[in-house]
Amino acid sequence: MATHTEHELLDDIKLEYPKKYKVYLLNDDYTSMDFVVNILMSIFHKSYEEAEAIMLEVHKKDKGLCGVYPHEIAETKVMQVTRRAKESGFPLKATMEEE
Ligand code: TYC
């Protein structure tokens, strides 16, 4: 006879939701506003209006939330921003932090 029922075994498996990470853009004095709006539309899938609002928030408050993603996706977005900025000669930076 089995010592554990299927339900008892399933009760021992703790299901946890994957952690989510907030991705932020940081302000600087050199990156053009148009470039930041373009990044927000192409990498973070924002509409023009949303992208402009986030860019202005970063410009005024030094930091702005671009989206919340699972770890690997957040990491990829940060790398894409850094690479596109570097290619274009801008110092734009993105960061991520656990939600
Ligand atoms: N501060 C920049 C400027 O005046 C614009 C800017 C906005 C730069 C957002 C970075 O994440 C940023 N040209």
PDB file of N, CA and C and ligand atoms in Angstrom:
ATOM      1  N   MET A   1       0.848  -1.196   0.000  1.00  0.00           N
ATOM      2  CA  MET A   1       0.000   0.000   0.000  1.00  0.00           C
ATOM      3  C   MET A   1       0.895   1.261   0.000  1.00  0.00           C
ATOM      4  N   ALA A   2       0.506   2.216  -0.791  1.00  0.00           N
ATOM      5  CA  ALA A   2       1.297   3.449  -0.851  1.00  0.00           C
ATOM      6  C   ALA A   2       1.214   4.196   0.472  1.00  0.00           C
ATOM      7  N   THR A   3       2.306   4.817   0.853  1.00  0.00           N
ATOM      8  CA  THR A   3       2.323   5.547   2.128  1.00  0.00           C
ATOM      9  C   THR A   3       1.769   6.967   1.973  1.00  0.00           C
ATOM     10  N   HIS A   4       1.754   7.493   0.734  1.00  0.00           N
ATOM     11  CA  HIS A   4       1.225   8.850   0.516  1.00  0.00           C
ATOM     12  C   HIS A   4       0.189   8.817  -0.591  1.00  0.00           C
ATOM     13  N   THR A   5      -0.904   9.508  -0.389  1.00  0.00           N
ATOM     14  CA  THR A   5      -1.873   9.658  -1.481  1.00  0.00           C
ATOM     15  C   THR A   5      -1.345  10.730  -2.430  1.00  0.00           C
ATOM     16  N   GLU A   6      -1.899  10.754  -3.622  1.00  0.00           N
ATOM     17  CA  GLU A   6      -1.481  11.765  -4.610  1.00  0.00           C
ATOM     18  C   GLU A   6      -1.672  13.186  -4.060  1.00  0.00           C
ATOM     19  N   HIS A   7      -2.782  13.371  -3.320  1.00  0.00           N
ATOM     20  CA  HIS A   7      -3.047  14.703  -2.760  1.00  0.00           C
ATOM     21  C   HIS A   7      -2.008  15.118  -1.731  1.00  0.00           C
ATOM     22  N   GLU A   8      -1.582  14.147  -0.908  1.00  0.00           N
ATOM     23  CA  GLU A   8      -0.556  14.473   0.094  1.00  0.00           C
ATOM     24  C   GLU A   8       0.750  14.885  -0.599  1.00  0.00           C
ATOM     25  N   LEU A   9       1.090  14.219  -1.698  1.00  0.00           N
ATOM     26  CA  LEU A   9       2.316  14.575  -2.423  1.00  0.00           C
ATOM     27  C   LEU A   9       2.201  15.960  -3.026  1.00  0.00           C
ATOM     28  N   LEU A  10       1.036  16.254  -3.621  1.00  0.00           N
ATOM     29  CA  LEU A  10       0.849  17.568  -4.247  1.00  0.00           C
ATOM     30  C   LEU A  10       0.885  18.676  -3.203  1.00  0.00           C
ATOM     31  N   ASP A  11       0.382  18.363  -1.984  1.00  0.00           N
ATOM     32  CA  ASP A  11       0.391  19.369  -0.908  1.00  0.00           C
ATOM     33  C   ASP A  11       1.811  19.781  -0.546  1.00  0.00           C
ATOM     34  N   ASP A  12       2.794  18.901  -0.796  1.00  0.00           N
ATOM     35  CA  ASP A  12       4.180  19.208  -0.442  1.00  0.00           C
ATOM     36  C   ASP A  12       4.873  20.084  -1.488  1.00  0.00           C
ATOM     37  N   ILE A  13       4.273  20.218  -2.668  1.00  0.00           N
ATOM     38  CA  ILE A  13       4.897  21.042  -3.716  1.00  0.00           C
ATOM     39  C   ILE A  13       4.425  22.482  -3.531  1.00  0.00           C
ATOM     40  N   LYS A  14       5.355  23.355  -3.151  1.00  0.00           N
ATOM     41  CA  LYS A  14       5.003  24.763  -2.959  1.00  0.00           C
ATOM     42  C   LYS A  14       5.096  25.492  -4.296  1.00  0.00           C
ATOM     43  N   LEU A  15       3.975  25.983  -4.754  1.00  0.00           N
ATOM     44  CA  LEU A  15       3.976  26.745  -6.011  1.00  0.00           C
ATOM     45  C   LEU A  15       4.152  28.217  -5.676  1.00  0.00           C
ATOM     46  N   GLU A  16       5.166  28.827  -6.263  1.00  0.00           N
ATOM     47  CA  GLU A  16       5.359  30.255  -6.046  1.00  0.00           C
ATOM     48  C   GLU A  16       5.332  30.968  -7.387  1.00  0.00           C
ATOM     49  N   TYR A  17       4.712  32.152  -7.391  1.00  0.00           N
ATOM     50  CA  TYR A  17       4.694  32.944  -8.611  1.00  0.00           C
ATOM     51  C   TYR A  17       6.105  33.436  -8.898  1.00  0.00           C
ATOM     52  N   PRO A  18       6.506  33.482 -10.173  1.00  0.00           N
ATOM     53  CA  PRO A  18       7.838  34.018 -10.465  1.00  0.00           C
ATOM     54  C   PRO A  18       7.905  35.496 -10.079  1.00  0.00           C
ATOM     55  N   LYS A  19       9.043  35.899  -9.548  1.00  0.00           N
ATOM     56  CA  LYS A  19       9.207  37.303  -9.157  1.00  0.00           C
ATOM     57  C   LYS A  19       9.135  38.189 -10.396  1.00  0.00           C
ATOM     58  N   LYS A  20       8.664  39.405 -10.194  1.00  0.00           N
ATOM     59  CA  LYS A  20       8.610  40.377 -11.290  1.00  0.00           C
ATOM     60  C   LYS A  20       9.589  41.513 -10.986  1.00  0.00           C
ATOM     61  N   TYR A  21      10.061  42.123 -12.053  1.00  0.00           N
ATOM     62  CA  TYR A  21      11.084  43.179 -11.925  1.00  0.00           C
ATOM     63  C   TYR A  21      10.639  44.439 -12.651  1.00  0.00           C
ATOM     64  N   LYS A  22      10.796  45.559 -11.939  1.00  0.00           N
ATOM     65  CA  LYS A  22      10.464  46.857 -12.534  1.00  0.00           C
ATOM     66  C   LYS A  22      11.664  47.338 -13.327  1.00  0.00           C
ATOM     67  N   VAL A  23      11.422  47.782 -14.558  1.00  0.00           N
ATOM     68  CA  VAL A  23      12.500  48.350 -15.377  1.00  0.00           C
ATOM     69  C   VAL A  23      12.296  49.866 -15.453  1.00  0.00           C
ATOM     70  N   TYR A  24      13.341  50.604 -15.094  1.00  0.00           N
ATOM     71  CA  TYR A  24      13.309  52.063 -15.100  1.00  0.00           C
ATOM     72  C   TYR A  24      14.281  52.630 -16.119  1.00  0.00           C
ATOM     73  N   LEU A  25      13.929  53.777 -16.709  1.00  0.00           N
ATOM     74  CA  LEU A  25      14.897  54.568 -17.474  1.00  0.00           C
ATOM     75  C   LEU A  25      15.395  55.658 -16.544  1.00  0.00           C
ATOM     76  N   LEU A  26      16.670  56.010 -16.702  1.00  0.00           N
ATOM     77  CA  LEU A  26      17.276  57.057 -15.882  1.00  0.00           C
ATOM     78  C   LEU A  26      17.541  58.300 -16.719  1.00  0.00           C
ATOM     79  N   ASN A  27      17.449  59.450 -16.094  1.00  0.00           N
ATOM     80  CA  ASN A  27      17.695  60.704 -16.788  1.00  0.00           C
ATOM     81  C   ASN A  27      19.191  60.951 -16.964  1.00  0.00           C
ATOM     82  N   ASP A  28      19.525  61.712 -17.983  1.00  0.00           N
ATOM     83  CA  ASP A  28      20.881  62.248 -18.162  1.00  0.00           C
ATOM     84  C   ASP A  28      20.737  63.522 -18.969  1.00  0.00           C
ATOM     85  N   ASP A  29      21.836  64.256 -19.136  1.00  0.00           N
ATOM     86  CA  ASP A  29      21.761  65.561 -19.807  1.00  0.00           C
ATOM     87  C   ASP A  29      21.980  65.487 -21.311  1.00  0.00           C
ATOM     88  N   TYR A  30      22.310  64.324 -21.846  1.00  0.00           N
ATOM     89  CA  TYR A  30      22.766  64.258 -23.245  1.00  0.00           C
ATOM     90  C   TYR A  30      21.857  63.486 -24.201  1.00  0.00           C
ATOM     91  N   THR A  31      21.141  62.484 -23.694  1.00  0.00           N
ATOM     92  CA  THR A  31      20.289  61.686 -24.588  1.00  0.00           C
ATOM     93  C   THR A  31      19.138  62.549 -25.091  1.00  0.00           C
ATOM     94  N   SER A  32      18.845  62.478 -26.393  1.00  0.00           N
ATOM     95  CA  SER A  32      17.779  63.329 -26.937  1.00  0.00           C
ATOM     96  C   SER A  32      16.414  62.778 -26.538  1.00  0.00           C
ATOM     97  N   MET A  33      15.471  63.697 -26.392  1.00  0.00           N
ATOM     98  CA  MET A  33      14.104  63.315 -26.017  1.00  0.00           C
ATOM     99  C   MET A  33      13.502  62.381 -27.066  1.00  0.00           C
ATOM    100  N   ASP A  34      13.752  62.672 -28.341  1.00  0.00           N
ATOM    101  CA  ASP A  34      13.224  61.825 -29.433  1.00  0.00           C
ATOM    102  C   ASP A  34      13.735  60.388 -29.325  1.00  0.00           C
ATOM    103  N   PHE A  35      15.022  60.261 -28.978  1.00  0.00           N
ATOM    104  CA  PHE A  35      15.607  58.921 -28.863  1.00  0.00           C
ATOM    105  C   PHE A  35      14.924  58.139 -27.741  1.00  0.00           C
ATOM    106  N   VAL A  36      14.680  58.796 -26.609  1.00  0.00           N
ATOM    107  CA  VAL A  36      14.032  58.126 -25.465  1.00  0.00           C
ATOM    108  C   VAL A  36      12.607  57.709 -25.838  1.00  0.00           C
ATOM    109  N   VAL A  37      11.880  58.575 -26.518  1.00  0.00           N
ATOM    110  CA  VAL A  37      10.510  58.239 -26.952  1.00  0.00           C
ATOM    111  C   VAL A  37      10.566  57.026 -27.883  1.00  0.00           C
ATOM    112  N   ASN A  38      11.516  57.027 -28.781  1.00  0.00           N
ATOM    113  CA  ASN A  38      11.683  55.899 -29.710  1.00  0.00           C
ATOM    114  C   ASN A  38      11.984  54.585 -28.970  1.00  0.00           C
ATOM    115  N   ILE A  39      12.851  54.646 -27.977  1.00  0.00           N
ATOM    116  CA  ILE A  39      13.185  53.465 -27.155  1.00  0.00           C
ATOM    117  C   ILE A  39      11.926  52.940 -26.463  1.00  0.00           C
ATOM    118  N   LEU A  40      11.148  53.844 -25.904  1.00  0.00           N
ATOM    119  CA  LEU A  40       9.943  53.436 -25.166  1.00  0.00           C
ATOM    120  C   LEU A  40       8.909  52.797 -26.091  1.00  0.00           C
ATOM    121  N   MET A  41       8.834  53.293 -27.330  1.00  0.00           N
ATOM    122  CA  MET A  41       7.879  52.715 -28.289  1.00  0.00           C
ATOM    123  C   MET A  41       8.381  51.370 -28.826  1.00  0.00           C
ATOM    124  N   SER A  42       9.669  51.286 -29.125  1.00  0.00           N
ATOM    125  CA  SER A  42      10.161  50.075 -29.800  1.00  0.00           C
ATOM    126  C   SER A  42      10.515  48.948 -28.833  1.00  0.00           C
ATOM    127  N   ILE A  43      11.077  49.262 -27.673  1.00  0.00           N
ATOM    128  CA  ILE A  43      11.490  48.206 -26.742  1.00  0.00           C
ATOM    129  C   ILE A  43      10.405  47.917 -25.709  1.00  0.00           C
ATOM    130  N   PHE A  44       9.682  48.973 -25.291  1.00  0.00           N
ATOM    131  CA  PHE A  44       8.677  48.776 -24.236  1.00  0.00           C
ATOM    132  C   PHE A  44       7.232  48.798 -24.763  1.00  0.00           C
ATOM    133  N   HIS A  45       7.089  48.880 -26.097  1.00  0.00           N
ATOM    134  CA  HIS A  45       5.771  48.785 -26.752  1.00  0.00           C
ATOM    135  C   HIS A  45       4.757  49.798 -26.229  1.00  0.00           C
ATOM    136  N   LYS A  46       5.221  51.025 -25.990  1.00  0.00           N
ATOM    137  CA  LYS A  46       4.320  52.106 -25.567  1.00  0.00           C
ATOM    138  C   LYS A  46       3.797  52.836 -26.797  1.00  0.00           C
ATOM    139  N   SER A  47       2.606  53.438 -26.668  1.00  0.00           N
ATOM    140  CA  SER A  47       2.093  54.320 -27.724  1.00  0.00           C
ATOM    141  C   SER A  47       2.946  55.591 -27.699  1.00  0.00           C
ATOM    142  N   TYR A  48       2.829  56.418 -28.731  1.00  0.00           N
ATOM    143  CA  TYR A  48       3.590  57.676 -28.742  1.00  0.00           C
ATOM    144  C   TYR A  48       3.257  58.520 -27.513  1.00  0.00           C
ATOM    145  N   GLU A  49       1.961  58.603 -27.189  1.00  0.00           N
ATOM    146  CA  GLU A  49       1.511  59.430 -26.052  1.00  0.00           C
ATOM    147  C   GLU A  49       2.076  58.913 -24.721  1.00  0.00           C
ATOM    148  N   GLU A  50       2.017  57.597 -24.522  1.00  0.00           N
ATOM    149  CA  GLU A  50       2.564  57.010 -23.283  1.00  0.00           C
ATOM    150  C   GLU A  50       4.070  57.235 -23.212  1.00  0.00           C
ATOM    151  N   ALA A  51       4.737  57.021 -24.347  1.00  0.00           N
ATOM    152  CA  ALA A  51       6.197  57.143 -24.400  1.00  0.00           C
ATOM    153  C   ALA A  51       6.625  58.572 -24.059  1.00  0.00           C
ATOM    154  N   GLU A  52       5.906  59.545 -24.614  1.00  0.00           N
ATOM    155  CA  GLU A  52       6.237  60.951 -24.348  1.00  0.00           C
ATOM    156  C   GLU A  52       6.036  61.275 -22.865  1.00  0.00           C
ATOM    157  N   ALA A  53       4.950  60.755 -22.270  1.00  0.00           N
ATOM    158  CA  ALA A  53       4.663  61.010 -20.845  1.00  0.00           C
ATOM    159  C   ALA A  53       5.751  60.397 -19.958  1.00  0.00           C
ATOM    160  N   ILE A  54       6.170  59.181 -20.263  1.00  0.00           N
ATOM    161  CA  ILE A  54       7.218  58.529 -19.444  1.00  0.00           C
ATOM    162  C   ILE A  54       8.542  59.269 -19.608  1.00  0.00           C
ATOM    163  N   MET A  55       8.865  59.628 -20.859  1.00  0.00           N
ATOM    164  CA  MET A  55      10.125  60.354 -21.112  1.00  0.00           C
ATOM    165  C   MET A  55      10.150  61.657 -20.301  1.00  0.00           C
ATOM    166  N   LEU A  56       9.017  62.395 -20.289  1.00  0.00           N
ATOM    167  CA  LEU A  56       8.973  63.671 -19.549  1.00  0.00           C
ATOM    168  C   LEU A  56       9.075  63.448 -18.043  1.00  0.00           C
ATOM    169  N   GLU A  57       8.495  62.345 -17.566  1.00  0.00           N
ATOM    170  CA  GLU A  57       8.608  62.019 -16.140  1.00  0.00           C
ATOM    171  C   GLU A  57      10.071  61.759 -15.775  1.00  0.00           C
ATOM    172  N   VAL A  58      10.754  60.992 -16.625  1.00  0.00           N
ATOM    173  CA  VAL A  58      12.179  60.720 -16.369  1.00  0.00           C
ATOM    174  C   VAL A  58      12.958  62.038 -16.384  1.00  0.00           C
ATOM    175  N   HIS A  59      12.675  62.872 -17.380  1.00  0.00           N
ATOM    176  CA  HIS A  59      13.371  64.150 -17.538  1.00  0.00           C
ATOM    177  C   HIS A  59      13.198  65.023 -16.291  1.00  0.00           C
ATOM    178  N   LYS A  60      11.976  65.029 -15.722  1.00  0.00           N
ATOM    179  CA  LYS A  60      11.685  65.904 -14.567  1.00  0.00           C
ATOM    180  C   LYS A  60      12.050  65.266 -13.241  1.00  0.00           C
ATOM    181  N   LYS A  61      11.841  63.941 -13.131  1.00  0.00           N
ATOM    182  CA  LYS A  61      12.009  63.292 -11.811  1.00  0.00           C
ATOM    183  C   LYS A  61      13.213  62.349 -11.749  1.00  0.00           C
ATOM    184  N   ASP A  62      13.999  62.324 -12.829  1.00  0.00           N
ATOM    185  CA  ASP A  62      15.259  61.548 -12.882  1.00  0.00           C
ATOM    186  C   ASP A  62      15.103  60.044 -13.068  1.00  0.00           C
ATOM    187  N   LYS A  63      13.868  59.537 -13.031  1.00  0.00           N
ATOM    188  CA  LYS A  63      13.660  58.093 -13.136  1.00  0.00           C
ATOM    189  C   LYS A  63      12.214  57.858 -13.544  1.00  0.00           C
ATOM    190  N   GLY A  64      11.961  56.861 -14.367  1.00  0.00           N
ATOM    191  CA  GLY A  64      10.570  56.585 -14.758  1.00  0.00           C
ATOM    192  C   GLY A  64      10.362  55.116 -15.033  1.00  0.00           C
ATOM    193  N   LEU A  65       9.214  54.595 -14.609  1.00  0.00           N
ATOM    194  CA  LEU A  65       8.894  53.178 -14.772  1.00  0.00           C
ATOM    195  C   LEU A  65       8.464  52.898 -16.219  1.00  0.00           C
ATOM    196  N   CYS A  66       9.125  51.908 -16.820  1.00  0.00           N
ATOM    197  CA  CYS A  66       8.826  51.547 -18.208  1.00  0.00           C
ATOM    198  C   CYS A  66       7.976  50.287 -18.308  1.00  0.00           C
ATOM    199  N   GLY A  67       8.067  49.409 -17.298  1.00  0.00           N
ATOM    200  CA  GLY A  67       7.293  48.172 -17.339  1.00  0.00           C
ATOM    201  C   GLY A  67       7.747  47.222 -16.243  1.00  0.00           C
ATOM    202  N   VAL A  68       6.959  46.166 -16.044  1.00  0.00           N
ATOM    203  CA  VAL A  68       7.243  45.147 -15.024  1.00  0.00           C
ATOM    204  C   VAL A  68       7.232  43.792 -15.720  1.00  0.00           C
ATOM    205  N   TYR A  69       8.312  43.024 -15.551  1.00  0.00           N
ATOM    206  CA  TYR A  69       8.498  41.791 -16.339  1.00  0.00           C
ATOM    207  C   TYR A  69       9.161  40.699 -15.497  1.00  0.00           C
ATOM    208  N   PRO A  70       9.038  39.447 -15.942  1.00  0.00           N
ATOM    209  CA  PRO A  70       9.833  38.380 -15.334  1.00  0.00           C
ATOM    210  C   PRO A  70      11.333  38.675 -15.507  1.00  0.00           C
ATOM    211  N   HIS A  71      12.169  38.058 -14.665  1.00  0.00           N
ATOM    212  CA  HIS A  71      13.597  38.406 -14.598  1.00  0.00           C
ATOM    213  C   HIS A  71      14.296  38.442 -15.958  1.00  0.00           C
ATOM    214  N   GLU A  72      14.156  37.359 -16.744  1.00  0.00           N
ATOM    215  CA  GLU A  72      14.899  37.285 -18.021  1.00  0.00           C
ATOM    216  C   GLU A  72      14.478  38.349 -19.013  1.00  0.00           C
ATOM    217  N   ILE A  73      13.169  38.648 -19.022  1.00  0.00           N
ATOM    218  CA  ILE A  73      12.660  39.666 -19.956  1.00  0.00           C
ATOM    219  C   ILE A  73      13.165  41.038 -19.526  1.00  0.00           C
ATOM    220  N   ALA A  74      13.117  41.314 -18.212  1.00  0.00           N
ATOM    221  CA  ALA A  74      13.594  42.605 -17.691  1.00  0.00           C
ATOM    222  C   ALA A  74      15.070  42.784 -18.032  1.00  0.00           C
ATOM    223  N   GLU A  75      15.849  41.726 -17.822  1.00  0.00           N
ATOM    224  CA  GLU A  75      17.288  41.762 -18.102  1.00  0.00           C
ATOM    225  C   GLU A  75      17.539  42.051 -19.581  1.00  0.00           C
ATOM    226  N   THR A  76      16.756  41.412 -20.445  1.00  0.00           N
ATOM    227  CA  THR A  76      16.896  41.618 -21.889  1.00  0.00           C
ATOM    228  C   THR A  76      16.575  43.066 -22.267  1.00  0.00           C
ATOM    229  N   LYS A  77      15.528  43.633 -21.690  1.00  0.00           N
ATOM    230  CA  LYS A  77      15.146  45.025 -22.002  1.00  0.00           C
ATOM    231  C   LYS A  77      16.279  45.975 -21.599  1.00  0.00           C
ATOM    232  N   VAL A  78      16.847  45.751 -20.394  1.00  0.00           N
ATOM    233  CA  VAL A  78      17.941  46.618 -19.931  1.00  0.00           C
ATOM    234  C   VAL A  78      19.114  46.541 -20.912  1.00  0.00           C
ATOM    235  N   MET A  79      19.434  45.305 -21.369  1.00  0.00           N
ATOM    236  CA  MET A  79      20.544  45.136 -22.315  1.00  0.00           C
ATOM    237  C   MET A  79      20.245  45.779 -23.661  1.00  0.00           C
ATOM    238  N   GLN A  80      18.983  45.660 -24.120  1.00  0.00           N
ATOM    239  CA  GLN A  80      18.613  46.265 -25.413  1.00  0.00           C
ATOM    240  C   GLN A  80      18.750  47.789 -25.353  1.00  0.00           C
ATOM    241  N   VAL A  81      18.301  48.384 -24.234  1.00  0.00           N
ATOM    242  CA  VAL A  81      18.410  49.842 -24.089  1.00  0.00           C
ATOM    243  C   VAL A  81      19.880  50.249 -24.133  1.00  0.00           C
ATOM    244  N   THR A  82      20.703  49.538 -23.334  1.00  0.00           N
ATOM    245  CA  THR A  82      22.129  49.879 -23.251  1.00  0.00           C
ATOM    246  C   THR A  82      22.791  49.761 -24.618  1.00  0.00           C
ATOM    247  N   ARG A  83      22.485  48.693 -25.352  1.00  0.00           N
ATOM    248  CA  ARG A  83      23.103  48.488 -26.668  1.00  0.00           C
ATOM    249  C   ARG A  83      22.668  49.544 -27.668  1.00  0.00           C
ATOM    250  N   ARG A  84      21.353  49.812 -27.741  1.00  0.00           N
ATOM    251  CA  ARG A  84      20.866  50.823 -28.699  1.00  0.00           C
ATOM    252  C   ARG A  84      21.443  52.203 -28.372  1.00  0.00           C
ATOM    253  N   ALA A  85      21.517  52.522 -27.067  1.00  0.00           N
ATOM    254  CA  ALA A  85      22.048  53.833 -26.665  1.00  0.00           C
ATOM    255  C   ALA A  85      23.518  53.941 -27.079  1.00  0.00           C
ATOM    256  N   LYS A  86      24.284  52.897 -26.791  1.00  0.00           N
ATOM    257  CA  LYS A  86      25.713  52.885 -27.109  1.00  0.00           C
ATOM    258  C   LYS A  86      25.919  53.049 -28.618  1.00  0.00           C
ATOM    259  N   GLU A  87      25.151  52.292 -29.404  1.00  0.00           N
ATOM    260  CA  GLU A  87      25.234  52.373 -30.872  1.00  0.00           C
ATOM    261  C   GLU A  87      24.962  53.791 -31.370  1.00  0.00           C
ATOM    262  N   SER A  88      24.075  54.499 -30.663  1.00  0.00           N
ATOM    263  CA  SER A  88      23.678  55.847 -31.091  1.00  0.00           C
ATOM    264  C   SER A  88      24.498  56.937 -30.418  1.00  0.00           C
ATOM    265  N   GLY A  89      25.440  56.537 -29.555  1.00  0.00           N
ATOM    266  CA  GLY A  89      26.312  57.515 -28.904  1.00  0.00           C
ATOM    267  C   GLY A  89      25.655  58.266 -27.765  1.00  0.00           C
ATOM    268  N   PHE A  90      24.594  57.695 -27.180  1.00  0.00           N
ATOM    269  CA  PHE A  90      23.931  58.335 -26.029  1.00  0.00           C
ATOM    270  C   PHE A  90      24.264  57.560 -24.747  1.00  0.00           C
ATOM    271  N   PRO A  91      24.316  58.271 -23.609  1.00  0.00           N
ATOM    272  CA  PRO A  91      24.637  57.601 -22.339  1.00  0.00           C
ATOM    273  C   PRO A  91      23.423  57.018 -21.609  1.00  0.00           C
ATOM    274  N   LEU A  92      22.272  56.972 -22.277  1.00  0.00           N
ATOM    275  CA  LEU A  92      21.031  56.496 -21.652  1.00  0.00           C
ATOM    276  C   LEU A  92      21.222  55.160 -20.937  1.00  0.00           C
ATOM    277  N   LYS A  93      20.674  55.080 -19.718  1.00  0.00           N
ATOM    278  CA  LYS A  93      20.786  53.853 -18.917  1.00  0.00           C
ATOM    279  C   LYS A  93      19.411  53.397 -18.428  1.00  0.00           C
ATOM    280  N   ALA A  94      19.258  52.071 -18.314  1.00  0.00           N
ATOM    281  CA  ALA A  94      18.067  51.483 -17.708  1.00  0.00           C
ATOM    282  C   ALA A  94      18.514  50.629 -16.526  1.00  0.00           C
ATOM    283  N   THR A  95      17.643  50.508 -15.525  1.00  0.00           N
ATOM    284  CA  THR A  95      17.941  49.649 -14.376  1.00  0.00           C
ATOM    285  C   THR A  95      16.726  48.772 -14.089  1.00  0.00           C
ATOM    286  N   MET A  96      16.944  47.697 -13.327  1.00  0.00           N
ATOM    287  CA  MET A  96      15.818  46.871 -12.913  1.00  0.00           C
ATOM    288  C   MET A  96      15.887  46.621 -11.418  1.00  0.00           C
ATOM    289  N   GLU A  97      14.722  46.497 -10.792  1.00  0.00           N
ATOM    290  CA  GLU A  97      14.689  46.126  -9.367  1.00  0.00           C
ATOM    291  C   GLU A  97      13.486  45.245  -9.091  1.00  0.00           C
ATOM    292  N   GLU A  98      13.646  44.350  -8.119  1.00  0.00           N
ATOM    293  CA  GLU A  98      12.570  43.420  -7.777  1.00  0.00           C
ATOM    294  C   GLU A  98      11.337  44.210  -7.344  1.00  0.00           C
ATOM    295  N   GLU A  99      10.165  43.763  -7.808  1.00  0.00           N
ATOM    296  CA  GLU A  99       8.912  44.474  -7.525  1.00  0.00           C
ATOM    297  C   GLU A  99       8.611  44.475  -6.022  1.00  0.00           C
TER     298      GLU A  99
HETATM  299  N1  TYC B   1      17.215  65.048 -20.052  1.00  0.00           N
HETATM  300  C1  TYC B   1      17.304  64.763 -21.481  1.00  0.00           C
HETATM  301  C2  TYC B   1      17.371  66.063 -22.260  1.00  0.00           C
HETATM  302  O1  TYC B   1      17.077  67.115 -21.717  1.00  0.00           O
HETATM  303  C3  TYC B   1      16.108  63.939 -21.973  1.00  0.00           C
HETATM  304  C4  TYC B   1      16.040  62.586 -21.361  1.00  0.00           C
HETATM  305  C5  TYC B   1      14.813  62.076 -20.954  1.00  0.00           C
HETATM  306  C6  TYC B   1      17.194  61.798 -21.217  1.00  0.00           C
HETATM  307  C7  TYC B   1      14.731  60.795 -20.417  1.00  0.00           C
HETATM  308  C8  TYC B   1      17.120  60.527 -20.675  1.00  0.00           C
HETATM  309  O2  TYC B   1      15.785  58.749 -19.766  1.00  0.00           O
HETATM  310  C9  TYC B   1      15.885  60.017 -20.280  1.00  0.00           C
HETATM  311  N2  TYC B   1      17.731  65.980 -23.532  1.00  0.00           N
END
